[in-house]
Amino acid sequence: MTTVLAAAANSDVPTNVAENVGFAIIAAFMVFGAFRVVTTRNVVHAALWLVLVLAGAAAQYILLGAEFVALTQVLVYIGAIVVLFLFGIMLTKAPIGGDADLTSKSWLGGAMVAVILLGLLAFALIDTFGQDRLPADRRITMRPAAVSQFEATTGISTDGQSEAQLVSQVNDLDGVSKDQRAKLVETAEAIATPHGPIDSNVSAVSDAIFSGYLLPFEVVSVLLTAALIGAIVIARKE
Amino acid sequence: MLLNEFLLLAAVLFSIGVYGVLARRNGVAVLMSIELILNAVNINLIAFAAMNNSISGQVFALFVIAIAAAEVGVGLAIILVIYRTRRTIDLEEVDLMRG
């Protein structure tokens, strides 16, 4: 811990009350849902409470500016995994009306472990991250290199500008030679799209996956195939 | 917004998931608790991605989601086989390897 005396990160970011209220409401729903998942006596209800927690997590991802992960969460978790759980419950003939044996007799030990763990985690987190604030603009987007270069050389912001606007701004530039101007106009035409330059979270995620994380991505696809075949082999009747 | 808001929410979910894994007897309910734990980790990853303005956290969260899907598939297949051979998914009765 070298930053004990340093000021908290982003301490100049103002507090956004609406954001905090939204977070608190979603978090309350999530914690209540999670509690019901592990305490309810009906395993079908547990799966339905799990949907609430997963949807809340997706909402938190949106709050953190990760649209793509939020959408994946809804598609994969709520759309596929919960359905798989419900199938598992049906195939193992869990009584629909409730099952008193769902929680083991030694639940108190588990509760103590969980409470101690929570205490330790909370202490460590508050001690380490104290008053660190998240940046106000949390969306991670990808700006193509050409866009950044264009902005740096011309000083023109490309945000939400159409092609015609960009070209007219380039033509208004002072102190640029004829050749340079022609080149800049060419660039402006290339980077401008009907809806402004590409600048989205999805493009940033895909750029990271298909460049730096290409090998792990391929390994995950092999893993999914292996899990699929493994599940079929295990569950198949002899 | 404080970074700790998200981290503490994740810590609460993680602890609830740990409780579920330890206290539940039903195999499917234990798998659900594991999902809670994985989700808590994902919230941490996304929060740190936003904090450090780095896309890597989001990519890792996607990997966690993919691996969670694989884990549920194989886990439910195993529970199905346990049910077929023993007519129960009560984990306290699955004690073949208990010393």
Tab-separated table of C-alpha atoms in Angstrom:
chain	number	residue	atom	x	y	z
A	1	MET	CA	0.000	0.000	0.000
A	2	THR	CA	1.956	2.952	-1.274
A	3	THR	CA	-0.999	5.277	-1.679
A	4	VAL	CA	-2.114	5.613	1.930
A	5	LEU	CA	-1.413	9.334	2.062
A	6	ALA	CA	-2.250	10.102	-1.545
A	7	ALA	CA	-5.568	11.754	-2.364
A	8	ALA	CA	-8.373	9.420	-3.422
A	9	ALA	CA	-8.499	8.767	-7.154
A	10	ASN	CA	-10.813	11.058	-9.172
A	11	SER	CA	-11.696	12.992	-6.012
A	12	ASP	CA	-12.703	15.968	-8.190
A	13	VAL	CA	-15.570	14.066	-9.840
A	14	PRO	CA	-18.867	15.524	-8.562
A	15	THR	CA	-21.393	13.218	-6.920
A	16	ASN	CA	-24.271	12.316	-9.215
A	17	VAL	CA	-27.247	11.766	-6.910
A	18	ALA	CA	-29.534	10.133	-9.490
A	19	GLU	CA	-26.837	7.585	-10.302
A	20	ASN	CA	-26.369	6.733	-6.641
A	21	VAL	CA	-30.096	6.361	-6.013
A	22	GLY	CA	-30.412	4.083	-9.041
A	23	PHE	CA	-27.505	2.036	-7.852
A	24	ALA	CA	-28.961	1.711	-4.340
A	25	ILE	CA	-32.368	0.554	-5.583
A	26	ILE	CA	-30.883	-2.057	-7.934
A	27	ALA	CA	-28.402	-3.204	-5.281
A	28	ALA	CA	-31.184	-3.638	-2.691
A	29	PHE	CA	-33.164	-5.800	-5.135
A	30	MET	CA	-30.065	-7.841	-5.944
A	31	VAL	CA	-29.114	-8.507	-2.320
A	32	PHE	CA	-32.685	-9.440	-1.419
A	33	GLY	CA	-32.925	-11.724	-4.457
A	34	ALA	CA	-29.600	-13.384	-3.673
A	35	PHE	CA	-30.729	-13.919	-0.090
A	36	ARG	CA	-33.911	-15.581	-1.292
A	37	VAL	CA	-31.923	-17.778	-3.711
A	38	VAL	CA	-30.036	-19.339	-0.805
A	39	THR	CA	-32.885	-19.414	1.739
A	40	THR	CA	-36.107	-20.262	-0.116
A	41	ARG	CA	-37.546	-23.717	0.427
A	42	ASN	CA	-38.675	-24.146	-3.149
A	43	VAL	CA	-35.905	-24.764	-5.650
A	44	VAL	CA	-38.029	-23.489	-8.578
A	45	HIS	CA	-38.498	-20.189	-6.715
A	46	ALA	CA	-34.732	-20.087	-6.140
A	47	ALA	CA	-34.188	-20.201	-9.920
A	48	LEU	CA	-36.704	-17.366	-10.403
A	49	TRP	CA	-35.078	-15.239	-7.680
A	50	LEU	CA	-31.777	-15.881	-9.452
A	51	VAL	CA	-33.256	-14.147	-12.523
A	52	LEU	CA	-33.761	-11.002	-10.414
A	53	VAL	CA	-30.123	-11.029	-9.287
A	54	LEU	CA	-28.830	-11.595	-12.832
A	55	ALA	CA	-31.023	-8.832	-14.272
A	56	GLY	CA	-29.822	-6.494	-11.522
A	57	ALA	CA	-26.227	-7.320	-12.408
A	58	ALA	CA	-26.964	-6.450	-16.052
A	59	ALA	CA	-28.374	-3.101	-14.891
A	60	GLN	CA	-25.214	-2.433	-12.878
A	61	TYR	CA	-23.097	-3.172	-15.952
A	62	ILE	CA	-25.060	-0.530	-17.880
A	63	LEU	CA	-24.442	1.879	-15.004
A	64	LEU	CA	-20.731	1.104	-15.376
A	65	GLY	CA	-20.845	1.768	-19.127
A	66	ALA	CA	-20.426	-1.848	-20.275
A	67	GLU	CA	-23.371	-2.268	-22.653
A	68	PHE	CA	-22.017	-5.293	-24.465
A	69	VAL	CA	-21.403	-7.308	-21.294
A	70	ALA	CA	-24.865	-6.326	-20.021
A	71	LEU	CA	-26.486	-7.632	-23.193
A	72	THR	CA	-24.439	-10.824	-23.050
A	73	GLN	CA	-25.469	-11.239	-19.423
A	74	VAL	CA	-29.157	-11.068	-20.366
A	75	LEU	CA	-28.768	-13.387	-23.358
A	76	VAL	CA	-26.509	-16.029	-21.830
A	77	TYR	CA	-27.457	-15.982	-18.147
A	78	ILE	CA	-31.158	-15.174	-18.130
A	79	GLY	CA	-31.868	-16.647	-21.554
A	80	ALA	CA	-29.848	-19.837	-21.383
A	81	ILE	CA	-28.431	-20.696	-17.959
A	82	VAL	CA	-31.635	-20.124	-15.978
A	83	VAL	CA	-33.594	-22.205	-18.515
A	84	LEU	CA	-30.962	-24.925	-18.106
A	85	PHE	CA	-31.478	-24.743	-14.326
A	86	LEU	CA	-35.233	-25.097	-14.708
A	87	PHE	CA	-34.708	-28.134	-16.943
A	88	GLY	CA	-32.326	-29.593	-14.365
A	89	ILE	CA	-34.917	-29.062	-11.620
A	90	MET	CA	-37.633	-30.721	-13.700
A	91	LEU	CA	-35.463	-33.695	-14.684
A	92	THR	CA	-34.466	-34.336	-11.060
A	93	LYS	CA	-38.134	-34.273	-10.012
A	94	ALA	CA	-37.868	-31.648	-7.309
A	95	PRO	CA	-41.253	-31.356	-5.611
A	96	ILE	CA	-42.973	-28.195	-6.890
A	97	GLY	CA	-44.693	-27.495	-3.581
A	98	GLY	CA	-41.558	-26.990	-1.500
A	99	ASP	CA	-38.876	-29.122	0.045
A	100	ALA	CA	-37.972	-28.789	3.719
A	101	ASP	CA	-34.666	-30.591	3.184
A	102	LEU	CA	-33.199	-27.953	0.889
A	103	THR	CA	-30.943	-26.518	3.607
A	104	SER	CA	-28.602	-28.779	5.554
A	105	LYS	CA	-28.616	-29.024	9.325
A	106	SER	CA	-25.156	-27.466	9.563
A	107	TRP	CA	-26.268	-24.221	7.926
A	108	LEU	CA	-25.133	-22.184	10.933
A	109	GLY	CA	-21.488	-23.019	10.203
A	110	GLY	CA	-21.939	-21.864	6.616
A	111	ALA	CA	-23.550	-18.645	7.819
A	112	MET	CA	-20.645	-17.944	10.171
A	113	VAL	CA	-18.103	-18.525	7.389
A	114	ALA	CA	-20.053	-16.179	5.103
A	115	VAL	CA	-20.343	-13.412	7.724
A	116	ILE	CA	-16.634	-13.594	8.622
A	117	LEU	CA	-15.729	-13.582	4.926
A	118	LEU	CA	-17.934	-10.548	4.331
A	119	GLY	CA	-16.359	-8.739	7.275
A	120	LEU	CA	-12.843	-9.398	6.014
A	121	LEU	CA	-13.695	-8.412	2.428
A	122	ALA	CA	-15.442	-5.220	3.549
A	123	PHE	CA	-12.519	-4.238	5.765
A	124	ALA	CA	-9.970	-4.885	3.004
A	125	LEU	CA	-12.004	-2.992	0.383
A	126	ILE	CA	-12.702	0.050	2.556
A	127	ASP	CA	-9.092	0.126	3.704
A	128	THR	CA	-7.714	-0.120	0.169
A	129	PHE	CA	-10.143	1.880	-1.974
A	130	GLY	CA	-11.631	4.210	0.649
A	131	GLN	CA	-13.005	7.215	-1.209
A	132	ASP	CA	-11.791	6.369	-4.720
A	133	ARG	CA	-14.312	7.646	-7.229
A	134	LEU	CA	-15.203	6.234	-10.614
A	135	PRO	CA	-14.639	8.573	-13.562
A	136	ALA	CA	-17.762	10.499	-14.604
A	137	ASP	CA	-17.540	9.158	-18.178
A	138	ARG	CA	-17.217	5.424	-17.729
A	139	ARG	CA	-17.870	4.261	-21.271
A	140	ILE	CA	-14.848	2.601	-22.789
A	141	THR	CA	-14.994	3.187	-26.501
A	142	MET	CA	-12.650	2.625	-29.367
A	143	ARG	CA	-11.569	5.571	-31.449
A	144	PRO	CA	-9.932	4.449	-34.659
A	145	ALA	CA	-6.324	5.664	-34.844
A	146	ALA	CA	-7.142	7.729	-37.927
A	147	VAL	CA	-9.786	9.690	-35.990
A	148	SER	CA	-7.437	10.531	-33.129
A	149	GLN	CA	-4.721	11.557	-35.587
A	150	PHE	CA	-7.142	13.737	-37.548
A	151	GLU	CA	-8.279	15.482	-34.355
A	152	ALA	CA	-4.702	16.003	-33.213
A	153	THR	CA	-3.503	17.574	-36.489
A	154	THR	CA	-6.561	19.749	-37.203
A	155	GLY	CA	-7.916	20.486	-33.752
A	156	ILE	CA	-11.424	19.692	-35.044
A	157	SER	CA	-13.665	17.568	-32.816
A	158	THR	CA	-15.321	14.784	-34.798
A	159	ASP	CA	-18.024	14.126	-32.204
A	160	GLY	CA	-21.361	13.753	-33.960
A	161	GLN	CA	-20.161	15.631	-37.067
A	162	SER	CA	-21.386	14.654	-40.471
A	163	GLU	CA	-19.092	14.357	-43.485
A	164	ALA	CA	-20.168	17.699	-44.944
A	165	GLN	CA	-19.590	19.484	-41.605
A	166	LEU	CA	-16.116	17.984	-41.273
A	167	VAL	CA	-15.131	18.887	-44.849
A	168	SER	CA	-16.346	22.472	-44.488
A	169	GLN	CA	-14.387	22.822	-41.245
A	170	VAL	CA	-11.248	21.506	-42.962
A	171	ASN	CA	-11.737	24.027	-45.789
A	172	ASP	CA	-11.954	26.822	-43.189
A	173	LEU	CA	-8.585	25.908	-41.668
A	174	ASP	CA	-5.858	28.558	-41.906
A	175	GLY	CA	-2.204	28.018	-42.698
A	176	VAL	CA	-2.558	24.722	-44.505
A	177	SER	CA	-0.969	24.050	-47.883
A	178	LYS	CA	-3.119	22.958	-50.809
A	179	ASP	CA	-1.777	19.369	-50.764
A	180	GLN	CA	-2.307	19.047	-47.015
A	181	ARG	CA	-5.842	20.366	-47.305
A	182	ALA	CA	-6.669	17.847	-50.026
A	183	LYS	CA	-5.305	15.058	-47.852
A	184	LEU	CA	-7.250	16.216	-44.776
A	185	VAL	CA	-10.465	16.412	-46.808
A	186	GLU	CA	-9.811	12.862	-47.949
A	187	THR	CA	-9.345	11.720	-44.325
A	188	ALA	CA	-12.450	13.578	-43.180
A	189	GLU	CA	-14.478	11.831	-45.868
A	190	ALA	CA	-13.025	8.467	-44.862
A	191	ILE	CA	-13.599	8.675	-41.096
A	192	ALA	CA	-17.043	10.274	-41.201
A	193	THR	CA	-19.952	7.863	-41.370
A	194	PRO	CA	-23.636	8.700	-41.734
A	195	HIS	CA	-23.894	8.708	-37.927
A	196	GLY	CA	-20.517	10.188	-37.077
A	197	PRO	CA	-17.282	8.320	-36.446
A	198	ILE	CA	-17.447	4.765	-35.053
A	199	ASP	CA	-17.144	5.237	-31.332
A	200	SER	CA	-18.869	2.500	-29.343
A	201	ASN	CA	-18.306	0.076	-26.508
A	202	VAL	CA	-19.072	-2.888	-28.762
A	203	SER	CA	-16.327	-1.939	-31.199
A	204	ALA	CA	-13.896	-1.549	-28.299
A	205	VAL	CA	-14.742	-5.011	-26.926
A	206	SER	CA	-14.526	-6.673	-30.323
A	207	ASP	CA	-11.241	-4.918	-31.063
A	208	ALA	CA	-9.765	-6.240	-27.793
A	209	ILE	CA	-11.081	-9.785	-28.262
A	210	PHE	CA	-9.898	-10.141	-31.848
A	211	SER	CA	-6.467	-8.613	-31.288
A	212	GLY	CA	-4.872	-9.012	-27.869
A	213	TYR	CA	-7.190	-11.730	-26.565
A	214	LEU	CA	-7.490	-13.757	-29.769
A	215	LEU	CA	-5.795	-16.887	-28.412
A	216	PRO	CA	-7.824	-17.016	-25.145
A	217	PHE	CA	-10.950	-16.440	-27.234
A	218	GLU	CA	-10.154	-19.443	-29.422
A	219	VAL	CA	-9.355	-21.524	-26.345
A	220	VAL	CA	-12.758	-20.609	-24.868
A	221	SER	CA	-14.481	-21.815	-28.038
A	222	VAL	CA	-12.634	-25.148	-27.755
A	223	LEU	CA	-13.590	-25.313	-24.065
A	224	LEU	CA	-17.264	-24.743	-24.890
A	225	THR	CA	-17.159	-27.534	-27.484
A	226	ALA	CA	-15.487	-29.846	-24.974
A	227	ALA	CA	-18.078	-28.976	-22.312
A	228	LEU	CA	-20.908	-29.589	-24.786
A	229	ILE	CA	-19.585	-33.011	-25.806
A	230	GLY	CA	-18.729	-33.826	-22.175
A	231	ALA	CA	-22.222	-32.968	-20.960
A	232	ILE	CA	-23.790	-35.137	-23.658
A	233	VAL	CA	-21.472	-38.065	-22.879
A	234	ILE	CA	-22.067	-37.813	-19.116
A	235	ALA	CA	-25.848	-37.431	-19.274
A	236	ARG	CA	-26.449	-39.985	-22.054
A	237	LYS	CA	-28.204	-43.216	-21.119
A	238	GLU	CA	-26.029	-46.309	-21.546
B	1	MET	CA	-19.934	7.297	-7.585
B	2	LEU	CA	-17.541	5.517	-5.297
B	3	LEU	CA	-15.733	2.476	-6.620
B	4	ASN	CA	-16.430	0.844	-3.263
B	5	GLU	CA	-20.201	0.877	-3.815
B	6	PHE	CA	-19.800	-1.741	-6.528
B	7	LEU	CA	-17.049	-3.670	-4.759
B	8	LEU	CA	-19.057	-3.943	-1.526
B	9	LEU	CA	-22.174	-5.048	-3.425
B	10	ALA	CA	-20.046	-7.748	-5.060
B	11	ALA	CA	-18.619	-8.757	-1.674
B	12	VAL	CA	-22.150	-9.168	-0.260
B	13	LEU	CA	-23.240	-11.285	-3.230
B	14	PHE	CA	-20.054	-13.351	-2.977
B	15	SER	CA	-20.627	-14.061	0.733
B	16	ILE	CA	-24.257	-15.018	0.118
B	17	GLY	CA	-23.069	-17.374	-2.615
B	18	VAL	CA	-20.493	-18.946	-0.284
B	19	TYR	CA	-23.222	-19.454	2.304
B	20	GLY	CA	-25.386	-21.138	-0.325
B	21	VAL	CA	-22.609	-23.502	-1.413
B	22	LEU	CA	-21.957	-24.507	2.211
B	23	ALA	CA	-25.518	-24.700	3.493
B	24	ARG	CA	-27.590	-26.060	0.606
B	25	ARG	CA	-28.247	-29.779	0.264
B	26	ASN	CA	-29.839	-29.759	-3.166
B	27	GLY	CA	-27.273	-30.115	-5.975
B	28	VAL	CA	-29.053	-27.685	-8.300
B	29	ALA	CA	-29.304	-25.095	-5.507
B	30	VAL	CA	-25.541	-25.375	-4.943
B	31	LEU	CA	-24.940	-24.708	-8.650
B	32	MET	CA	-27.151	-21.601	-8.387
B	33	SER	CA	-25.051	-20.360	-5.479
B	34	ILE	CA	-21.933	-20.817	-7.621
B	35	GLU	CA	-23.588	-18.600	-10.232
B	36	LEU	CA	-24.022	-15.917	-7.547
B	37	ILE	CA	-20.297	-16.099	-6.808
B	38	LEU	CA	-19.341	-15.826	-10.485
B	39	ASN	CA	-21.645	-12.824	-10.874
B	40	ALA	CA	-20.036	-11.094	-7.918
B	41	VAL	CA	-16.652	-11.549	-9.597
B	42	ASN	CA	-18.032	-10.126	-12.847
B	43	ILE	CA	-19.272	-6.976	-11.103
B	44	ASN	CA	-15.767	-6.504	-9.689
B	45	LEU	CA	-14.167	-6.963	-13.102
B	46	ILE	CA	-16.477	-4.424	-14.768
B	47	ALA	CA	-16.056	-1.923	-11.935
B	48	PHE	CA	-12.271	-2.091	-12.205
B	49	ALA	CA	-12.500	-1.816	-15.995
B	50	ALA	CA	-14.458	1.430	-15.579
B	51	MET	CA	-12.065	2.643	-12.874
B	52	ASN	CA	-8.924	2.083	-14.947
B	53	ASN	CA	-10.523	2.919	-18.310
B	54	SER	CA	-9.301	-0.442	-19.606
B	55	ILE	CA	-11.322	-2.773	-21.805
B	56	SER	CA	-9.565	-5.890	-20.459
B	57	GLY	CA	-11.928	-6.164	-17.489
B	58	GLN	CA	-14.940	-6.356	-19.783
B	59	VAL	CA	-13.259	-8.997	-21.955
B	60	PHE	CA	-12.493	-11.068	-18.867
B	61	ALA	CA	-16.111	-10.740	-17.723
B	62	LEU	CA	-17.187	-12.158	-21.082
B	63	PHE	CA	-14.805	-15.080	-20.618
B	64	VAL	CA	-16.228	-15.678	-17.136
B	65	ILE	CA	-19.757	-15.736	-18.576
B	66	ALA	CA	-18.704	-18.267	-21.244
B	67	ILE	CA	-17.003	-20.500	-18.691
B	68	ALA	CA	-19.996	-20.239	-16.334
B	69	ALA	CA	-22.195	-21.532	-19.159
B	70	ALA	CA	-19.867	-24.503	-19.708
B	71	GLU	CA	-19.710	-25.163	-15.962
B	72	VAL	CA	-23.504	-25.219	-15.596
B	73	GLY	CA	-23.850	-27.583	-18.539
B	74	VAL	CA	-21.375	-30.115	-17.178
B	75	GLY	CA	-22.532	-29.625	-13.564
B	76	LEU	CA	-26.167	-30.308	-14.401
B	77	ALA	CA	-25.156	-33.373	-16.431
B	78	ILE	CA	-23.281	-34.733	-13.399
B	79	ILE	CA	-26.260	-34.033	-11.114
B	80	LEU	CA	-28.512	-35.802	-13.610
B	81	VAL	CA	-26.302	-38.908	-13.472
B	82	ILE	CA	-26.262	-38.779	-9.658
B	83	TYR	CA	-30.057	-38.608	-9.707
B	84	ARG	CA	-30.281	-41.516	-12.150
B	85	THR	CA	-28.045	-43.806	-10.106
B	86	ARG	CA	-29.167	-42.810	-6.597
B	87	ARG	CA	-32.708	-41.445	-7.064
B	88	THR	CA	-31.730	-38.326	-5.072
B	89	ILE	CA	-29.720	-35.132	-5.504
B	90	ASP	CA	-29.299	-34.636	-1.772
B	91	LEU	CA	-25.585	-33.924	-1.489
B	92	GLU	CA	-25.427	-35.293	2.072
B	93	GLU	CA	-26.324	-38.720	0.743
B	94	VAL	CA	-23.622	-38.605	-1.911
B	95	ASP	CA	-20.875	-39.808	0.425
B	96	LEU	CA	-19.056	-42.464	-1.589
B	97	MET	CA	-15.727	-40.636	-1.202
B	98	ARG	CA	-16.231	-39.575	2.419
B	99	GLY	CA	-13.407	-40.838	4.617
